[in-house]
Amino acid sequence: MEKLISSWNNVQFVPEKYIFPPEKRPGNITFSASKSIPVIDLAETASKDRDVTIQKILKAAQEYGFLQVINHGVEEDLMNDTMRVFKEFFTLPEEDKASFYIENPKKNKYCMLYPSSMLYATEDVHLWRDNLLNSCHPLEESIQHWPEKPTRYREVVGAYAAEVKKLGSRILELIGEGLGVESGYFGGKLSEVSTLLVNHYPPCPDPSLTFGVPAHCDPNLITILLQDSDVCGLQVLKDGEWIGVDPLPNAFVVNMGYQMQIISNNKLKSVEHRAVTNSRKARTSVACFFLPSDDSIIEPARPVINARNPPIYKAFKYKEFLSHFLTKTGELDGPLQPFKLQS
Ligand code: OGA
Ligand code: NI
């Protein structure tokens, strides 16, 4: 497990393999407060302001591809416990983590621990991050294969996965209402699969040289992210400028993936984002990806298509997108190109 950054002791400098070429480095990292991601209060959806809130969500998804939600119904204690359990996992002795390590022949597909990215062996530059990937589909079965240390892992993360799934369904229903699709449109196969990815970014001796995650868009439908409460790291591209997503107490960050952009026929945007590292503090984030099942048909939804908005994308199976996407990481508009209709 010596490839995991969290297994290194006393890192004094960034090894060459982690240094990005000069033109791709983050450079001076600032978290300017001049612009910020819209914050949506989900409590308002229970009142007569429901339609107003839906319009706010759509506007944020259109202009930023990102929003933060508060009063979302997930218990604060559960969010804190989940973050604590994951952070603790990374501090366990090697023997407690080894069975999940990706290079262990006895690893299981429901929980995998690996450095940088799934492309470690072939990537030009490694990322300053360790990952813990928990499959949550189907949840009851997945849980049986998750770690048993820290002791409350299965209980806490299982409850968290179930609650975030409910929140995701609720947000998808609100987005669906705003787009004019029928109730339940996103609820079936389009969001059938969910996965929790814990991104763990240990302190980095020089954050200007490397990334936790470089600029990318998420390939899935939507992502719900829990951030560490006191370390900044996530940045979103807005009008050519990287803006920071401040950790707000008890909030979740929600962003649109490529599939939402396609289904909404470019009304909602899958926007580039990245995570930079911090020189003093470790940062942990927990991304819950909502993904279509492999055989789901993805296409612009009927209600968003009209004479002025003809379909931009053709219909395809999600697995076709994925197999193409996996060969195109790093090219930002690349993944969408083959699925566009000729104009
Ligand atoms: C991701 C991601 C950002 C973060 O996992 O896709 O964008 O803040 N993570 O860790
Ligand atoms: Ni992402």
CSV table of C-alpha atoms and ligand atoms in Angstrom, one decimal:
chain,number,residue,atom,x,y,z
A,1,MET,CA,0.0,0.0,0.0
A,2,GLU,CA,3.0,2.2,-0.3
A,3,LYS,CA,1.4,4.0,-3.3
A,4,LEU,CA,-1.2,5.5,-1.0
A,5,ILE,CA,-0.2,9.1,-0.1
A,6,SER,CA,-1.8,8.6,3.3
A,7,SER,CA,0.7,5.8,4.0
A,8,TRP,CA,3.7,8.1,3.5
A,9,ASN,CA,5.5,9.6,6.5
A,10,ASN,CA,6.7,13.1,6.7
A,11,VAL,CA,6.4,14.1,3.0
A,12,GLN,CA,8.8,17.0,2.4
A,13,PHE,CA,8.4,17.6,-1.3
A,14,VAL,CA,6.2,16.7,-4.2
A,15,PRO,CA,7.6,13.7,-6.1
A,16,GLU,CA,8.2,14.3,-9.8
A,17,LYS,CA,5.4,11.9,-10.9
A,18,TYR,CA,2.9,14.2,-9.1
A,19,ILE,CA,4.0,17.5,-10.7
A,20,PHE,CA,1.8,18.7,-13.5
A,21,PRO,CA,3.4,20.4,-16.6
A,22,PRO,CA,3.8,24.1,-16.0
A,23,GLU,CA,0.8,25.1,-18.2
A,24,LYS,CA,-1.5,22.8,-16.4
A,25,ARG,CA,-0.7,23.6,-12.8
A,26,PRO,CA,-3.1,25.3,-10.5
A,27,GLY,CA,-0.6,28.1,-9.9
A,28,ASN,CA,-1.4,30.5,-7.1
A,29,ILE,CA,-4.4,29.3,-5.4
A,30,THR,CA,-6.8,31.8,-4.1
A,31,PHE,CA,-10.4,31.4,-2.9
A,32,SER,CA,-11.9,34.7,-4.0
A,33,ALA,CA,-15.3,35.4,-2.5
A,34,SER,CA,-16.3,37.6,-5.5
A,35,LYS,CA,-18.7,35.0,-6.8
A,36,SER,CA,-20.2,32.0,-5.1
A,37,ILE,CA,-22.4,29.0,-5.8
A,38,PRO,CA,-26.1,29.6,-5.1
A,39,VAL,CA,-27.4,28.3,-1.8
A,40,ILE,CA,-30.9,26.8,-1.9
A,41,ASP,CA,-33.1,26.2,1.2
A,42,LEU,CA,-35.0,23.0,0.6
A,43,ALA,CA,-37.3,23.7,3.5
A,44,GLU,CA,-39.0,26.2,1.2
A,45,THR,CA,-40.2,23.4,-1.1
A,46,ALA,CA,-42.8,22.5,1.6
A,47,SER,CA,-44.6,25.8,1.3
A,48,LYS,CA,-46.2,27.8,-1.4
A,49,ASP,CA,-42.7,28.8,-2.5
A,50,ARG,CA,-42.1,25.4,-4.0
A,51,ASP,CA,-42.2,26.7,-7.6
A,52,VAL,CA,-39.9,29.6,-6.7
A,53,THR,CA,-37.4,27.2,-5.2
A,54,ILE,CA,-37.6,24.9,-8.2
A,55,GLN,CA,-36.8,27.9,-10.4
A,56,LYS,CA,-33.8,28.8,-8.2
A,57,ILE,CA,-32.5,25.2,-8.5
A,58,LEU,CA,-32.9,25.3,-12.3
A,59,LYS,CA,-31.2,28.7,-12.6
A,60,ALA,CA,-28.2,27.6,-10.5
A,61,ALA,CA,-28.0,24.4,-12.6
A,62,GLN,CA,-28.1,26.4,-15.7
A,63,GLU,CA,-25.7,29.1,-14.8
A,64,TYR,CA,-23.2,27.3,-12.5
A,65,GLY,CA,-24.0,23.6,-12.9
A,66,PHE,CA,-23.6,23.6,-9.1
A,67,LEU,CA,-25.7,24.5,-6.1
A,68,GLN,CA,-25.5,24.0,-2.3
A,69,VAL,CA,-28.5,22.8,-0.4
A,70,ILE,CA,-29.4,23.5,3.2
A,71,ASN,CA,-32.3,22.2,5.3
A,72,HIS,CA,-32.2,19.1,3.2
A,73,GLY,CA,-33.5,16.7,5.9
A,74,VAL,CA,-30.3,14.6,6.4
A,75,GLU,CA,-29.4,14.7,10.1
A,76,GLU,CA,-26.4,16.8,11.1
A,77,ASP,CA,-25.1,14.0,13.4
A,78,LEU,CA,-25.2,11.5,10.5
A,79,MET,CA,-23.2,13.8,8.3
A,80,ASN,CA,-20.6,14.4,11.0
A,81,ASP,CA,-20.4,10.7,11.9
A,82,THR,CA,-20.0,9.8,8.3
A,83,MET,CA,-17.1,12.2,7.8
A,84,ARG,CA,-15.5,11.1,11.1
A,85,VAL,CA,-15.7,7.4,10.2
A,86,PHE,CA,-14.2,7.9,6.8
A,87,LYS,CA,-11.4,10.1,8.1
A,88,GLU,CA,-10.7,7.4,10.8
A,89,PHE,CA,-10.6,4.7,8.1
A,90,PHE,CA,-7.6,6.4,6.5
A,91,THR,CA,-5.7,6.5,9.8
A,92,LEU,CA,-6.2,2.7,10.6
A,93,PRO,CA,-3.1,0.5,10.6
A,94,GLU,CA,-2.3,-1.0,7.2
A,95,GLU,CA,-3.5,-4.5,8.1
A,96,ASP,CA,-7.0,-3.2,8.6
A,97,LYS,CA,-7.1,-1.5,5.2
A,98,ALA,CA,-5.1,-4.0,3.2
A,99,SER,CA,-8.0,-6.3,2.3
A,100,PHE,CA,-9.7,-3.5,0.4
A,101,TYR,CA,-6.6,-2.4,-1.4
A,102,ILE,CA,-7.0,-2.5,-5.2
A,103,GLU,CA,-3.8,-4.6,-5.6
A,104,ASN,CA,-4.9,-7.2,-3.1
A,105,PRO,CA,-6.1,-10.2,-5.2
A,106,LYS,CA,-8.8,-10.9,-2.5
A,107,LYS,CA,-10.3,-7.4,-2.8
A,108,ASN,CA,-14.0,-7.1,-3.4
A,109,LYS,CA,-15.8,-4.9,-5.9
A,110,TYR,CA,-18.1,-3.4,-3.2
A,111,CYS,CA,-15.3,-1.5,-1.5
A,112,MET,CA,-11.9,-0.5,-3.0
A,113,LEU,CA,-9.1,1.5,-1.8
A,114,TYR,CA,-6.7,3.0,-4.3
A,115,PRO,CA,-4.3,5.9,-4.9
A,116,SER,CA,-4.8,8.7,-7.4
A,117,SER,CA,-7.3,7.3,-9.9
A,118,MET,CA,-8.4,4.0,-11.5
A,119,LEU,CA,-5.9,4.8,-14.3
A,120,TYR,CA,-2.9,4.8,-11.9
A,121,ALA,CA,-0.8,2.4,-14.0
A,122,THR,CA,-1.2,4.4,-17.3
A,123,GLU,CA,-1.6,8.0,-16.2
A,124,ASP,CA,1.1,10.6,-17.0
A,125,VAL,CA,0.8,12.4,-13.7
A,126,HIS,CA,-0.5,11.0,-10.4
A,127,LEU,CA,-3.1,12.9,-8.4
A,128,TRP,CA,-2.6,14.0,-4.8
A,129,ARG,CA,-5.4,11.8,-3.4
A,130,ASP,CA,-6.4,8.4,-2.1
A,131,ASN,CA,-9.8,7.0,-2.9
A,132,LEU,CA,-12.2,4.7,-1.2
A,133,LEU,CA,-15.0,3.6,-3.4
A,134,ASN,CA,-18.1,2.1,-1.9
A,135,SER,CA,-20.7,0.5,-4.1
A,136,CYS,CA,-24.2,1.2,-2.7
A,137,HIS,CA,-26.2,-0.9,-5.3
A,138,PRO,CA,-27.9,-2.8,-4.1
A,139,LEU,CA,-27.3,-1.3,-0.6
A,140,GLU,CA,-28.1,-4.3,1.6
A,141,GLU,CA,-25.8,-6.6,-0.3
A,142,SER,CA,-23.0,-4.0,-0.7
A,143,ILE,CA,-22.9,-3.3,3.1
A,144,GLN,CA,-22.0,-6.9,3.8
A,145,HIS,CA,-18.7,-6.3,2.0
A,146,TRP,CA,-17.7,-3.0,3.4
A,147,PRO,CA,-15.1,-2.5,6.1
A,148,GLU,CA,-15.9,-3.5,9.7
A,149,LYS,CA,-13.4,-1.1,11.1
A,150,PRO,CA,-13.9,1.6,12.4
A,151,THR,CA,-16.5,-0.4,14.3
A,152,ARG,CA,-19.5,1.8,13.3
A,153,TYR,CA,-18.5,1.9,9.6
A,154,ARG,CA,-21.3,-0.3,8.2
A,155,GLU,CA,-24.0,1.2,10.4
A,156,VAL,CA,-23.1,4.9,9.8
A,157,VAL,CA,-22.2,4.7,6.1
A,158,GLY,CA,-25.2,2.4,5.4
A,159,ALA,CA,-27.6,5.0,7.0
A,160,TYR,CA,-25.8,7.8,5.2
A,161,ALA,CA,-26.1,6.1,1.8
A,162,ALA,CA,-29.8,5.5,2.4
A,163,GLU,CA,-30.5,9.1,3.4
A,164,VAL,CA,-28.5,10.7,0.6
A,165,LYS,CA,-30.3,8.4,-1.8
A,166,LYS,CA,-33.6,9.9,-0.6
A,167,LEU,CA,-32.2,13.4,-0.9
A,168,GLY,CA,-31.1,12.7,-4.4
A,169,SER,CA,-34.5,11.4,-5.4
A,170,ARG,CA,-36.1,14.5,-3.9
A,171,ILE,CA,-33.7,16.8,-5.8
A,172,LEU,CA,-34.2,14.9,-9.0
A,173,GLU,CA,-38.0,15.1,-8.6
A,174,LEU,CA,-37.7,18.9,-8.2
A,175,ILE,CA,-35.4,19.2,-11.3
A,176,GLY,CA,-37.9,17.0,-13.2
A,177,GLU,CA,-40.8,19.3,-12.2
A,178,GLY,CA,-38.8,22.3,-13.4
A,179,LEU,CA,-38.0,20.6,-16.7
A,180,GLY,CA,-41.7,19.6,-17.2
A,181,VAL,CA,-41.0,15.8,-17.3
A,182,GLU,CA,-43.5,13.4,-15.6
A,183,SER,CA,-43.1,12.6,-11.9
A,184,GLY,CA,-40.7,9.8,-11.4
A,185,TYR,CA,-38.9,10.4,-14.7
A,186,PHE,CA,-35.4,10.4,-13.1
A,187,GLY,CA,-36.4,8.0,-10.3
A,188,GLY,CA,-36.2,4.7,-12.2
A,189,LYS,CA,-33.3,3.3,-14.2
A,190,LEU,CA,-31.8,6.8,-14.8
A,191,SER,CA,-30.7,7.0,-11.2
A,192,GLU,CA,-30.8,3.3,-10.2
A,193,VAL,CA,-27.1,3.0,-9.3
A,194,SER,CA,-25.3,4.9,-6.6
A,195,THR,CA,-21.7,4.9,-5.5
A,196,LEU,CA,-19.9,6.7,-2.7
A,197,LEU,CA,-16.5,7.9,-3.5
A,198,VAL,CA,-14.4,9.2,-0.6
A,199,ASN,CA,-11.7,11.5,-1.8
A,200,HIS,CA,-9.0,11.9,0.7
A,201,TYR,CA,-6.4,14.6,0.1
A,202,PRO,CA,-3.5,14.5,2.5
A,203,PRO,CA,-1.6,17.7,3.2
A,204,CYS,CA,0.6,18.5,0.2
A,205,PRO,CA,4.0,20.3,0.5
A,206,ASP,CA,3.3,22.5,-2.5
A,207,PRO,CA,-0.3,22.8,-3.7
A,208,SER,CA,0.7,25.0,-6.7
A,209,LEU,CA,2.3,22.0,-8.4
A,210,THR,CA,-0.3,19.3,-8.3
A,211,PHE,CA,-4.0,18.6,-8.1
A,212,GLY,CA,-6.3,16.5,-5.9
A,213,VAL,CA,-8.5,16.2,-9.0
A,214,PRO,CA,-7.8,18.2,-12.2
A,215,ALA,CA,-10.6,19.9,-14.2
A,216,HIS,CA,-13.3,17.5,-15.1
A,217,CYS,CA,-17.0,17.0,-15.5
A,218,ASP,CA,-18.8,14.2,-13.8
A,219,PRO,CA,-20.0,11.5,-16.2
A,220,ASN,CA,-23.1,10.5,-14.2
A,221,LEU,CA,-26.6,12.1,-13.7
A,222,ILE,CA,-26.1,14.2,-10.5
A,223,THR,CA,-23.6,14.2,-7.7
A,224,ILE,CA,-24.2,15.0,-4.0
A,225,LEU,CA,-21.0,16.0,-2.2
A,226,LEU,CA,-20.3,16.3,1.5
A,227,GLN,CA,-17.3,18.5,2.1
A,228,ASP,CA,-15.0,18.8,5.1
A,229,SER,CA,-16.2,21.6,7.2
A,230,ASP,CA,-13.0,23.6,7.6
A,231,VAL,CA,-10.8,23.1,4.5
A,232,CYS,CA,-11.4,24.7,1.1
A,233,GLY,CA,-10.4,22.7,-2.0
A,234,LEU,CA,-13.3,22.5,-4.5
A,235,GLN,CA,-13.3,25.0,-7.3
A,236,VAL,CA,-15.8,25.5,-10.1
A,237,LEU,CA,-15.2,27.2,-13.5
A,238,LYS,CA,-17.5,30.2,-13.9
A,239,ASP,CA,-16.9,32.7,-16.8
A,240,GLY,CA,-13.3,31.6,-17.2
A,241,GLU,CA,-12.5,32.0,-13.5
A,242,TRP,CA,-12.1,29.3,-10.9
A,243,ILE,CA,-14.3,30.1,-7.9
A,244,GLY,CA,-14.1,28.3,-4.6
A,245,VAL,CA,-17.1,26.4,-3.1
A,246,ASP,CA,-17.0,27.4,0.5
A,247,PRO,CA,-17.8,24.6,2.9
A,248,LEU,CA,-21.1,25.7,4.5
A,249,PRO,CA,-22.1,24.1,7.8
A,250,ASN,CA,-24.4,21.1,7.2
A,251,ALA,CA,-24.8,21.8,3.5
A,252,PHE,CA,-24.4,19.5,0.5
A,253,VAL,CA,-22.9,20.5,-2.8
A,254,VAL,CA,-25.0,19.3,-5.8
A,255,ASN,CA,-23.7,19.2,-9.3
A,256,MET,CA,-25.1,18.2,-12.7
A,257,GLY,CA,-23.3,15.4,-14.6
A,258,TYR,CA,-23.1,14.9,-18.3
A,259,GLN,CA,-26.3,12.8,-18.4
A,260,MET,CA,-28.3,15.6,-16.9
A,261,GLN,CA,-26.9,18.0,-19.5
A,262,ILE,CA,-27.9,15.6,-22.3
A,263,ILE,CA,-31.4,14.8,-20.9
A,264,SER,CA,-32.1,18.5,-20.4
A,265,ASN,CA,-30.8,19.2,-24.0
A,266,ASN,CA,-28.1,21.6,-22.7
A,267,LYS,CA,-30.6,23.6,-20.5
A,268,LEU,CA,-28.8,22.4,-17.4
A,269,LYS,CA,-25.0,22.4,-17.5
A,270,SER,CA,-22.4,19.9,-16.5
A,271,VAL,CA,-19.6,22.3,-15.4
A,272,GLU,CA,-15.9,21.8,-15.0
A,273,HIS,CA,-14.6,21.6,-11.5
A,274,ARG,CA,-11.4,20.5,-9.7
A,275,ALA,CA,-10.0,20.0,-6.3
A,276,VAL,CA,-6.7,21.6,-5.1
A,277,THR,CA,-4.7,20.5,-2.1
A,278,ASN,CA,-3.9,22.2,1.1
A,279,SER,CA,-0.4,22.5,2.6
A,280,ARG,CA,-1.4,22.1,6.2
A,281,LYS,CA,-4.6,20.1,6.5
A,282,ALA,CA,-5.9,16.9,5.1
A,283,ARG,CA,-9.2,17.3,3.3
A,284,THR,CA,-11.8,14.6,2.8
A,285,SER,CA,-14.9,14.8,0.6
A,286,VAL,CA,-17.6,12.2,0.1
A,287,ALA,CA,-19.2,12.2,-3.4
A,288,CYS,CA,-22.4,10.3,-3.9
A,289,PHE,CA,-22.8,9.6,-7.7
A,290,PHE,CA,-26.2,8.9,-9.0
A,291,LEU,CA,-25.8,6.8,-12.2
A,292,PRO,CA,-28.1,5.3,-14.8
A,293,SER,CA,-28.1,1.5,-15.1
A,294,ASP,CA,-25.9,0.3,-18.0
A,295,ASP,CA,-28.9,-0.4,-20.3
A,296,SER,CA,-30.8,2.9,-19.7
A,297,ILE,CA,-31.5,4.8,-22.7
A,298,ILE,CA,-30.3,8.4,-22.5
A,299,GLU,CA,-31.8,11.1,-24.7
A,300,PRO,CA,-33.1,14.6,-24.5
A,301,ALA,CA,-36.5,14.5,-22.7
A,302,ARG,CA,-39.5,15.2,-24.9
A,303,PRO,CA,-40.8,18.2,-22.8
A,304,VAL,CA,-37.5,20.1,-23.3
A,305,ILE,CA,-37.6,19.7,-27.1
A,306,ASN,CA,-39.5,22.1,-29.3
A,307,ALA,CA,-39.1,23.9,-32.6
A,308,ARG,CA,-36.7,26.4,-31.1
A,309,ASN,CA,-34.9,23.7,-29.1
A,310,PRO,CA,-34.4,20.8,-31.4
A,311,PRO,CA,-32.6,17.8,-29.9
A,312,ILE,CA,-28.8,18.2,-29.7
A,313,TYR,CA,-28.1,14.6,-28.8
A,314,LYS,CA,-29.1,11.2,-30.1
A,315,ALA,CA,-30.4,8.4,-28.0
A,316,PHE,CA,-27.8,5.9,-26.7
A,317,LYS,CA,-27.3,3.4,-23.9
A,318,TYR,CA,-25.5,4.6,-20.9
A,319,LYS,CA,-22.9,1.9,-21.2
A,320,GLU,CA,-22.0,3.2,-24.7
A,321,PHE,CA,-21.3,6.6,-23.1
A,322,LEU,CA,-19.2,5.0,-20.3
A,323,SER,CA,-17.0,3.0,-22.5
A,324,HIS,CA,-16.3,6.0,-24.7
A,325,PHE,CA,-15.8,8.3,-21.6
A,326,LEU,CA,-13.2,6.0,-20.1
A,327,THR,CA,-11.0,6.5,-23.1
A,328,LYS,CA,-11.5,10.3,-23.2
A,329,THR,CA,-10.8,11.5,-19.7
A,330,GLY,CA,-8.9,14.7,-19.9
A,331,GLU,CA,-10.7,16.0,-23.0
A,332,LEU,CA,-13.5,18.1,-21.6
A,333,ASP,CA,-16.0,18.4,-24.5
A,334,GLY,CA,-14.7,15.1,-26.0
A,335,PRO,CA,-17.0,12.8,-24.1
A,336,LEU,CA,-20.1,14.5,-25.5
A,337,GLN,CA,-19.1,14.7,-29.2
A,338,PRO,CA,-20.0,11.3,-30.5
A,339,PHE,CA,-23.5,11.5,-29.0
A,340,LYS,CA,-24.4,14.8,-30.7
A,341,LEU,CA,-26.7,14.8,-33.7
A,342,GLN,CA,-25.2,16.4,-36.9
A,343,SER,CA,-26.6,19.9,-37.4
B,1,OGA,C1,-15.4,14.2,-7.7
B,1,OGA,C2,-15.0,15.6,-7.4
B,1,OGA,C3,-14.4,17.2,-5.7
B,1,OGA,C4,-14.0,17.3,-4.3
B,1,OGA,O1,-15.1,13.3,-6.9
B,1,OGA,O2,-15.8,14.0,-8.9
B,1,OGA,O3,-15.2,16.4,-8.2
B,1,OGA,O4,-14.2,18.4,-3.7
B,1,OGA,N1,-14.6,15.8,-6.1
B,1,OGA,O5,-13.4,16.3,-3.7
B,2,NI,NI,-16.3,15.7,-9.9
